[in-house]
Coordinates of C-alpha atoms and ligand atoms in Angstrom, one line a residue:
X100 CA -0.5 -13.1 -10.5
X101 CA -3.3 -13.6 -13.1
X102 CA -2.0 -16.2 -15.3
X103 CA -6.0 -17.2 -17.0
X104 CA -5.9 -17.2 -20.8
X105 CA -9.5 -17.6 -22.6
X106 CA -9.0 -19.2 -25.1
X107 CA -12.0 -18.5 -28.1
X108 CA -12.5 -20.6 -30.5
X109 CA -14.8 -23.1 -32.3
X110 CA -13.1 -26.0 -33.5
X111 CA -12.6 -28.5 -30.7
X112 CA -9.1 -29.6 -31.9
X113 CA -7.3 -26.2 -31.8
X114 CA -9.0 -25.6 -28.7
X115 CA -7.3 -29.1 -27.3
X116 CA -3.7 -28.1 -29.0
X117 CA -4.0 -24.9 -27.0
X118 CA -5.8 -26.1 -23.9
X119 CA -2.4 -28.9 -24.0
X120 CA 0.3 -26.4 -24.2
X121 CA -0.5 -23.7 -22.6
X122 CA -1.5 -25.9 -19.2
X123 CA 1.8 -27.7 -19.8
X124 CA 3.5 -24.5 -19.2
X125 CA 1.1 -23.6 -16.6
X126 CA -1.6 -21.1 -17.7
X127 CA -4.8 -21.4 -16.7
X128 CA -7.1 -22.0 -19.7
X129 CA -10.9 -20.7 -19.8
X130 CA -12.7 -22.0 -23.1
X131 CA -15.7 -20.1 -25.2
X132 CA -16.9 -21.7 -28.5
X133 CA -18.7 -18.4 -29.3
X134 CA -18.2 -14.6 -29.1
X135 CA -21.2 -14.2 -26.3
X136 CA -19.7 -16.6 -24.2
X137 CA -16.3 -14.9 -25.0
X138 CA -17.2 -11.5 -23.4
X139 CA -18.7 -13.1 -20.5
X140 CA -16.2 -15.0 -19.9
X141 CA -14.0 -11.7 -20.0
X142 CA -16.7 -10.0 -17.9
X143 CA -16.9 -12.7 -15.1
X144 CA -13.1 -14.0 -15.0
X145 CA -10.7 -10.7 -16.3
X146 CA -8.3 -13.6 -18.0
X147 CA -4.6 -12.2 -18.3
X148 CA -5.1 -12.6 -22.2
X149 CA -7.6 -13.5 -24.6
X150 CA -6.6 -15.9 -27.6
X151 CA -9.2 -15.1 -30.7
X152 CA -10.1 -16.7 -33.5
X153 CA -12.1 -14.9 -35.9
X154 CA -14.4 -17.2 -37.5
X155 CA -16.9 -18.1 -34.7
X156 CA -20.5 -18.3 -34.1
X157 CA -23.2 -15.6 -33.3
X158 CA -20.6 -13.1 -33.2
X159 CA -17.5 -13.1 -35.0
X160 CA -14.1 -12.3 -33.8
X161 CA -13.7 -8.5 -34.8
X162 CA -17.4 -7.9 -33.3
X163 CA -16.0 -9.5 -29.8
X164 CA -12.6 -7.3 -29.9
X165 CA -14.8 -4.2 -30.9
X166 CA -16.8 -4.8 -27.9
X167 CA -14.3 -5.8 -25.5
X168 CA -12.8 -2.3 -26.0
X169 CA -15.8 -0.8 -25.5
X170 CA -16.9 -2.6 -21.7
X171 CA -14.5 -1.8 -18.9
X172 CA -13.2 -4.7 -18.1
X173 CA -12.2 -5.7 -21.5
X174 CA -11.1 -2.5 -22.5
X175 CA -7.5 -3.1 -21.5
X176 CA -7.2 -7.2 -21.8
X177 CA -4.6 -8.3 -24.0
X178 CA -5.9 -9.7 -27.4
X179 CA -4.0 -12.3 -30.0
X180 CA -6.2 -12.5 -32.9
X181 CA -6.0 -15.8 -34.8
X182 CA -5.9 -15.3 -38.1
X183 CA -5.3 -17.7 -41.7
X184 CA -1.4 -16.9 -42.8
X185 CA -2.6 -15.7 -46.1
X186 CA -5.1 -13.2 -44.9
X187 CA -3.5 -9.6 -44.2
X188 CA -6.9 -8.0 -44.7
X189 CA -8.4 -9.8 -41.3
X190 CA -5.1 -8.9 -39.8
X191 CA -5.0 -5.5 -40.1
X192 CA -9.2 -5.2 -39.5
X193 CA -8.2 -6.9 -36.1
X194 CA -5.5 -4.6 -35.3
X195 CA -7.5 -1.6 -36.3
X196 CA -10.2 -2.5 -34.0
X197 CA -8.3 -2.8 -30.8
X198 CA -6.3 -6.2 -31.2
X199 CA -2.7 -6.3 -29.8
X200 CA -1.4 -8.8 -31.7
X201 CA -2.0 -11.9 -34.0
X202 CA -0.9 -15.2 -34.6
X203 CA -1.4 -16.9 -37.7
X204 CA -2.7 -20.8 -38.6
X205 CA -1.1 -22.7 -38.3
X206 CA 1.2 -21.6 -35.6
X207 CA 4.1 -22.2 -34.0
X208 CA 3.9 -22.9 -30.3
X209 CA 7.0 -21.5 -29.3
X210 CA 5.7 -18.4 -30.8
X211 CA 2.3 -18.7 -29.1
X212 CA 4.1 -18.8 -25.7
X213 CA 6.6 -16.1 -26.3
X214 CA 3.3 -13.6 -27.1
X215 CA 1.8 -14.6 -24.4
X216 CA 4.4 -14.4 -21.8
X217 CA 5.3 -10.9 -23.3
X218 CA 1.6 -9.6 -23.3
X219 CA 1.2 -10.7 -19.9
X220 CA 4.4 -8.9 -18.7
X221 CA 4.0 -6.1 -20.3
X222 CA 0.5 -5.9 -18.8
X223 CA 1.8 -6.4 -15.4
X224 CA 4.5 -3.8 -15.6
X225 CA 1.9 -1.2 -17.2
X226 CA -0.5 -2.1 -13.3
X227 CA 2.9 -1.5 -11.5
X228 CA 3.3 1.7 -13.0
X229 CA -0.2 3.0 -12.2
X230 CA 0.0 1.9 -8.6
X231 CA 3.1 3.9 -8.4
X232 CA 1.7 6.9 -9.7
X233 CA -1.6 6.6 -7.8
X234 CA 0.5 6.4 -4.5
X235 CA 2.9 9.4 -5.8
X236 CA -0.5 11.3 -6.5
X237 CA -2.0 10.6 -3.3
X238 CA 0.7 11.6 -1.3
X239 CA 1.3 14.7 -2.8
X240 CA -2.7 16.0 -2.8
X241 CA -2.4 14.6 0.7
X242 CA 0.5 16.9 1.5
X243 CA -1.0 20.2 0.0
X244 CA -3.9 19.6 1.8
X245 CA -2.2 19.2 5.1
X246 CA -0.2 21.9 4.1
X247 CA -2.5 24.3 3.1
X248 CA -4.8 23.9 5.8
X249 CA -1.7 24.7 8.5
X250 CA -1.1 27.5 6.2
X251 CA -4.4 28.6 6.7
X252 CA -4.5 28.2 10.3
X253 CA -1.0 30.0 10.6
X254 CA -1.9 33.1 8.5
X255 CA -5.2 33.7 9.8
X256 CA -4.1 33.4 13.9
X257 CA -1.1 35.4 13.1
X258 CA -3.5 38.0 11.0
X259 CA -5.3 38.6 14.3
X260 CA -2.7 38.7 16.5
X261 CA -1.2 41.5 14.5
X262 CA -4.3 43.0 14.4
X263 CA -5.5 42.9 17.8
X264 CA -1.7 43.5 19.4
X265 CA -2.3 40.6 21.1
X266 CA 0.1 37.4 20.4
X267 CA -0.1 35.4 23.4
X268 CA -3.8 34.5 22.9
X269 CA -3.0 33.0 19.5
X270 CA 0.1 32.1 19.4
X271 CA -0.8 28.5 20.5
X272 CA -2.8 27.4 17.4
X273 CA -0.2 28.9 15.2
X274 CA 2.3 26.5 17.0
X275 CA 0.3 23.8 16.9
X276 CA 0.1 24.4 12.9
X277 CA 3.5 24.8 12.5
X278 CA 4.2 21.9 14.0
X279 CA 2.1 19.8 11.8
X280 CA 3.6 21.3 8.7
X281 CA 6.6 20.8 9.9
X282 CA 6.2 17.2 11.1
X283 CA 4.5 16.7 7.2
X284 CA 7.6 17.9 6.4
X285 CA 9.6 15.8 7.7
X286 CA 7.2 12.7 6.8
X287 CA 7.8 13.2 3.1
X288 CA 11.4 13.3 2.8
X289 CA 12.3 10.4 5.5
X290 CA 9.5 8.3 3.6
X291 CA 11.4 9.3 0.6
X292 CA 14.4 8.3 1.6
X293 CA 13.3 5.1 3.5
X294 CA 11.6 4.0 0.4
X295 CA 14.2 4.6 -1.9
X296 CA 17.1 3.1 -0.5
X297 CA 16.2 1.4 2.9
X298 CA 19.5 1.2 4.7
X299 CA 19.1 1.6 8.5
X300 CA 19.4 5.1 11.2
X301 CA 21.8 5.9 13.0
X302 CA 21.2 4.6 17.1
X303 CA 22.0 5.6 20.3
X304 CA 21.2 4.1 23.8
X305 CA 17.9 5.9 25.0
X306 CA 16.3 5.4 27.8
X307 CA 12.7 4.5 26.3
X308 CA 11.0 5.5 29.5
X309 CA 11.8 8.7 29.9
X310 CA 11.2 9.2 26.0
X311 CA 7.7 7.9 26.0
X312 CA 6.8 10.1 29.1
X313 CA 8.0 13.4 26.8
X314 CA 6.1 12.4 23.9
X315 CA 2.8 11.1 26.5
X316 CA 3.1 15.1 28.0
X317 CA 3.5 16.5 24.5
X318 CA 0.4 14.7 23.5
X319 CA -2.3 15.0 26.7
X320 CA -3.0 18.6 25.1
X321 CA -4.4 17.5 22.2
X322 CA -5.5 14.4 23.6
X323 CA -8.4 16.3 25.5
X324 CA -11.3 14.0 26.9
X325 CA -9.2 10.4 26.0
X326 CA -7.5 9.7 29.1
X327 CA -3.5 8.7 28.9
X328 CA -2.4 6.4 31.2
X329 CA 1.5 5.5 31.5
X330 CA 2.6 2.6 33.5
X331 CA 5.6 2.6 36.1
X332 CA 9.0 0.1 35.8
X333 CA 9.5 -1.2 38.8
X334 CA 13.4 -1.7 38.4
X335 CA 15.3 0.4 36.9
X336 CA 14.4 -0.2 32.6
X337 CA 17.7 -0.6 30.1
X338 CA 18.4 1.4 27.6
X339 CA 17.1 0.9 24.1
X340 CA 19.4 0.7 20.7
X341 CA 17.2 3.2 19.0
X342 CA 17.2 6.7 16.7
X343 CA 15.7 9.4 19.0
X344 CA 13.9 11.4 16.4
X345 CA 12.4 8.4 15.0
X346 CA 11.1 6.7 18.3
X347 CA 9.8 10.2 18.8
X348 CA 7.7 9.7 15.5
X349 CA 6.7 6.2 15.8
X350 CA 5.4 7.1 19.9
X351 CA 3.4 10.0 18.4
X352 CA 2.1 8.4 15.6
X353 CA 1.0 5.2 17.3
X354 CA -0.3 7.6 20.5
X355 CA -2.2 9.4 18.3
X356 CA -3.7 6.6 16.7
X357 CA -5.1 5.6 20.2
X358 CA -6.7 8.6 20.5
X359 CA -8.2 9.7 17.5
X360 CA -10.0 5.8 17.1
X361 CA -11.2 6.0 20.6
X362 CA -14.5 6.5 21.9
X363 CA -15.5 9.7 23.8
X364 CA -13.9 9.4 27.3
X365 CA -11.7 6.5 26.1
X366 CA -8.6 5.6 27.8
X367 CA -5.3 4.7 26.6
X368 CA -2.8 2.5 28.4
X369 CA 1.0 2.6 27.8
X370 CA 3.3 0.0 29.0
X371 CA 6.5 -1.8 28.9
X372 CA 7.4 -5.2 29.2
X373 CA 11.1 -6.3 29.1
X374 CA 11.9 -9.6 27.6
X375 CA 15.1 -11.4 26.5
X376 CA 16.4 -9.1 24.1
X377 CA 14.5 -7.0 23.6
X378 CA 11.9 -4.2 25.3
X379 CA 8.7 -3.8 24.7
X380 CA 6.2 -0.5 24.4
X381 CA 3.0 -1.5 24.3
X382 CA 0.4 1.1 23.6
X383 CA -3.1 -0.8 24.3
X384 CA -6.3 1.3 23.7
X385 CA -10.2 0.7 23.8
X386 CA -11.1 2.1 20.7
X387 CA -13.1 0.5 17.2
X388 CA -10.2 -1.9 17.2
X389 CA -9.6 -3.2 13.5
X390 CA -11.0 -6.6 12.0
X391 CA -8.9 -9.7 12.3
X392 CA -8.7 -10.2 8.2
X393 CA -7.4 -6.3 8.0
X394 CA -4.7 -6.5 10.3
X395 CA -2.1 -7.4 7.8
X396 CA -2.7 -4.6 5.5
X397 CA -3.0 -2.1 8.3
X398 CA 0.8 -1.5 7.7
X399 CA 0.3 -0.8 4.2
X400 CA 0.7 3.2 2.1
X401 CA -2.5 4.0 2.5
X402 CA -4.8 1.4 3.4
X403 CA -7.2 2.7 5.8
X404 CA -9.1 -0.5 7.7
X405 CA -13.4 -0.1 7.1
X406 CA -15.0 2.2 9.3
X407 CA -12.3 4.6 9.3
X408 CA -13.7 7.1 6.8
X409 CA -15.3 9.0 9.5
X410 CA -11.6 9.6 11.2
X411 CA -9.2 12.2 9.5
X412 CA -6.3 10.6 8.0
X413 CA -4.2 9.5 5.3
X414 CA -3.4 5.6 5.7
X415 CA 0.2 6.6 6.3
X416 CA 1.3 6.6 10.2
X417 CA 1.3 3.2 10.6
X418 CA 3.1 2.3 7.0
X419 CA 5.7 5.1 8.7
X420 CA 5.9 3.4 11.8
X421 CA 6.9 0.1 10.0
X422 CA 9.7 1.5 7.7
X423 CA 11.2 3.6 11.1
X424 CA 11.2 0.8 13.6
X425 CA 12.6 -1.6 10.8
X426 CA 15.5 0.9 10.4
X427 CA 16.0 1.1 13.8
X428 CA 16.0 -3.0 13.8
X429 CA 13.0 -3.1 15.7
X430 CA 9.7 -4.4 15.0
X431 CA 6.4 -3.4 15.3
X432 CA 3.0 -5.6 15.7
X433 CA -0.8 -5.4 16.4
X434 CA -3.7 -7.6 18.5
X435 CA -6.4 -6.2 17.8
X436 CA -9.9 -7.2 17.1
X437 CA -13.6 -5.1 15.6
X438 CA -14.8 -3.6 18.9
X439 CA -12.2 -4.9 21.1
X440 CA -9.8 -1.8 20.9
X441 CA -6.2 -2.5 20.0
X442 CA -2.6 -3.0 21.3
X443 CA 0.1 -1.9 19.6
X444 CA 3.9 -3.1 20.6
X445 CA 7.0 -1.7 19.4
X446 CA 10.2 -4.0 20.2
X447 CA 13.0 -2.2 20.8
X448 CA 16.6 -3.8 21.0
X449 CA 17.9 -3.5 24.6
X450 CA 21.3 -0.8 24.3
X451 CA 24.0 -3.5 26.1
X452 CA 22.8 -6.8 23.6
X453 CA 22.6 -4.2 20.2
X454 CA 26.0 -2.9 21.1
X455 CA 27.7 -6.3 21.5
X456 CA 26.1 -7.0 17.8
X457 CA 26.7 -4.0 15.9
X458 CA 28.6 -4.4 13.2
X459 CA 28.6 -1.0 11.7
X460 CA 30.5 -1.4 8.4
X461 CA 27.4 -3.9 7.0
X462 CA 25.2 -1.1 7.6
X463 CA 24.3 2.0 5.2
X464 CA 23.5 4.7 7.5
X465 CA 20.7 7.3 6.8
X466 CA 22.0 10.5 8.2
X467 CA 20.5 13.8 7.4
X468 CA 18.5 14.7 10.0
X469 CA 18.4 11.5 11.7
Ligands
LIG746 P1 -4.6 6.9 9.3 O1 -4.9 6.9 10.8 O2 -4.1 8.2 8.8 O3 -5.7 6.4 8.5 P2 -2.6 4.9 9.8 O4 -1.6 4.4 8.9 O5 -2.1 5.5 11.1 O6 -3.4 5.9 9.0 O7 -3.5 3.7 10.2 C1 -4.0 2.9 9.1 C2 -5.4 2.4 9.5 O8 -5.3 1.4 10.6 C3 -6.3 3.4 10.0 O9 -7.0 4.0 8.9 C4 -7.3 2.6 10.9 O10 -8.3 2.0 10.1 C5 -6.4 1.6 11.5 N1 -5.9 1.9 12.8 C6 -4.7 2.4 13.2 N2 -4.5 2.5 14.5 C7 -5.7 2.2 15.0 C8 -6.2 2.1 16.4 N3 -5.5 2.4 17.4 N4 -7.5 1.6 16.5 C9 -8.3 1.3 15.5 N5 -7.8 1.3 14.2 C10 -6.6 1.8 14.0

């Protein structure tokens, strides 16, 4: 978190008294003994707040806080004006010209901290908001997008199959649509519902294999030119401790993924690897692969790694893939590198070790649908 406060002001011993307490309660300080260095200071660093004193060289304190307001990156800092006790008239000028707040000479320090600490919070809570309602915003254009593009697809193949009497040669897309919407569907209120209260779904013992071969089949339509290979057990595998509908989702998502960042004619390798505890999917594939510093963030709402812009999607399959398998107490990871195409491994619990763990009444468990 940004803890830097500028401090402005020319007289080197209230600049020491402030530079002393607020590092003792550890704030960064930045210093300006004018108003130009002031706003570039403000411009260069974005400090958390911005102590003011009104008296100052070049340019006085209500000409800094008049342009701060004015330049985008000081348009929204948080700024204590400091101002003589006696003088109400600088006060309010400071307040009327953008100011948050003021502290009068001499002050108290308690009181110093207390307006900091609160501007800074405040600040902070105002950033959480936003992000919140960017990512609320973003899904929901996102959806009617999706939506309305299915819809479109829908109407106008079943337009034509009315038209022409003739179903069967359109009834394919129209499935295909449907699907999606549905699927969107279904993405919005799980991710709801995941978000909002976590918990974990409901498992069964599945036999992974078989699963991944349904969804591998349900896929190599759409898949086209990128080539799916699926690896054999050897012995027999062991069931997983897993939610079918959601292994369903995470297969399809991170399949799909394979394919649409592959190159023409790439191929796609699915395998499993049983270990300990646990079994593994891993779902390697020879596409763009994603840079090493990215990786982390790959899981995040919407983060889409650089170079993706060219790829249709919404930054929010692998974010799903996260919350499912950690309600499923799995665990999903990534080696991949730029160029080097990627591997993706879902861990799944083995059935028999999950079963002798389960300990069902420390567990919320999401149900509808799942
Ligand atoms: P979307 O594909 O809709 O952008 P995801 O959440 O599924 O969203 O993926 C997030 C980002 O991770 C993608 O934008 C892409 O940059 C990267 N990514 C995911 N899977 C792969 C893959 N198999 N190969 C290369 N990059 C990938």
């Amino acid at each position: 978190m940004n803890n830097q406060v500028l401090i402005v002001e020319d007289e080197n011993d209230t600049v020491e008294l402030l530079r002393y307490n607020l590092e003792k309660e550890n704030y960064e300080t930045l210093i300006a003994h004018n108003g130009v260095d002031a706003i570039d200071a403000v411009q260069c660093h974005e400090p958390a707040v911005v102590l003011l004193d009104i008296m100052l060289p070049e340019l006085n304190g209500w000409e800094v806080c008049r342009i701060l307001r004015e330049s985008s990156k000081g348009k929204e800092v948080p700024i204590i004006m400091l101002t003589a006790l006696s003088d109400e008239e600088a006060r309010i000028k400071g307040l009327a010209l953008g100011a948050d707040d003021y502290l009068s000479k001499p002050f108290s320090v308690k009181e110093l901290l207390l307006k900091i600490r609160k501007h800074i919070d405040r600040q902070q809570a105002i950033k959480q908001l936003r992000i919140r309602e960017w990512e609320q915003e973003t899904s929901l254009r996102y959806m009617v997008h999706e939506m309305r593009n299915a819809m479109a697809v829908i109407g106008g193949f079943s337009t034509l199959a009315l038209k022409k009497n003739d179903p069967g040669n359109y009834l394919k897309p129209i499935n295909t649509a449907a699907l999606h919407a549905e699927c969107l569907l279904n993405d919005a209120s799980l991710l709801a519902r995941l978000e909002k209260r976590g918990g974990f779904l409901p498992t069964e013992a599945i036999d992974i294999v078989a699963l991944t071969k349904d969804v591998v089949e349900m896929l190599r339509d759409t898949a086209k030119k990128t080539q799916i290979e699926m690896a054999d057990m050897k012995s027999a595998p062991p069931c997983v401790a897993a939610n079918r509908t959601a292994v369903r989702q995470v297969l399809l998502n991170l399949l799909s993924n394979a394919v649409k960042y592959n190159g023409e004619g790439g191929k796609v390798w699915v395998s499993f690897d049983e270990r300990n505890d646990l079994m593994d999917v891993a779902i390697r594939d020879e596409g763009c692969g994603v840079r090493r510093d990215e990786l982390p963030r790959i899981f995040d709402k919407f983060y889409r790694a650089a170079g993706s812009e060219k790829v249709k999607g919404a930054g929010l399959g692998l974010y799903i893939v996260k919350l499912l398998m950690e309600a499923m107490g799995g665990k999903i990871s990534v080696k991949s590198d730029k160029g080097a195409g990627s591997t993706f491994t879902a861990s799944f619990a083995r059935a028999d070790v999950a079963a002798s763990r389960l300990d069902a009444q420390d567990k919320e468990i999401l149900s509808a649908n799942f």
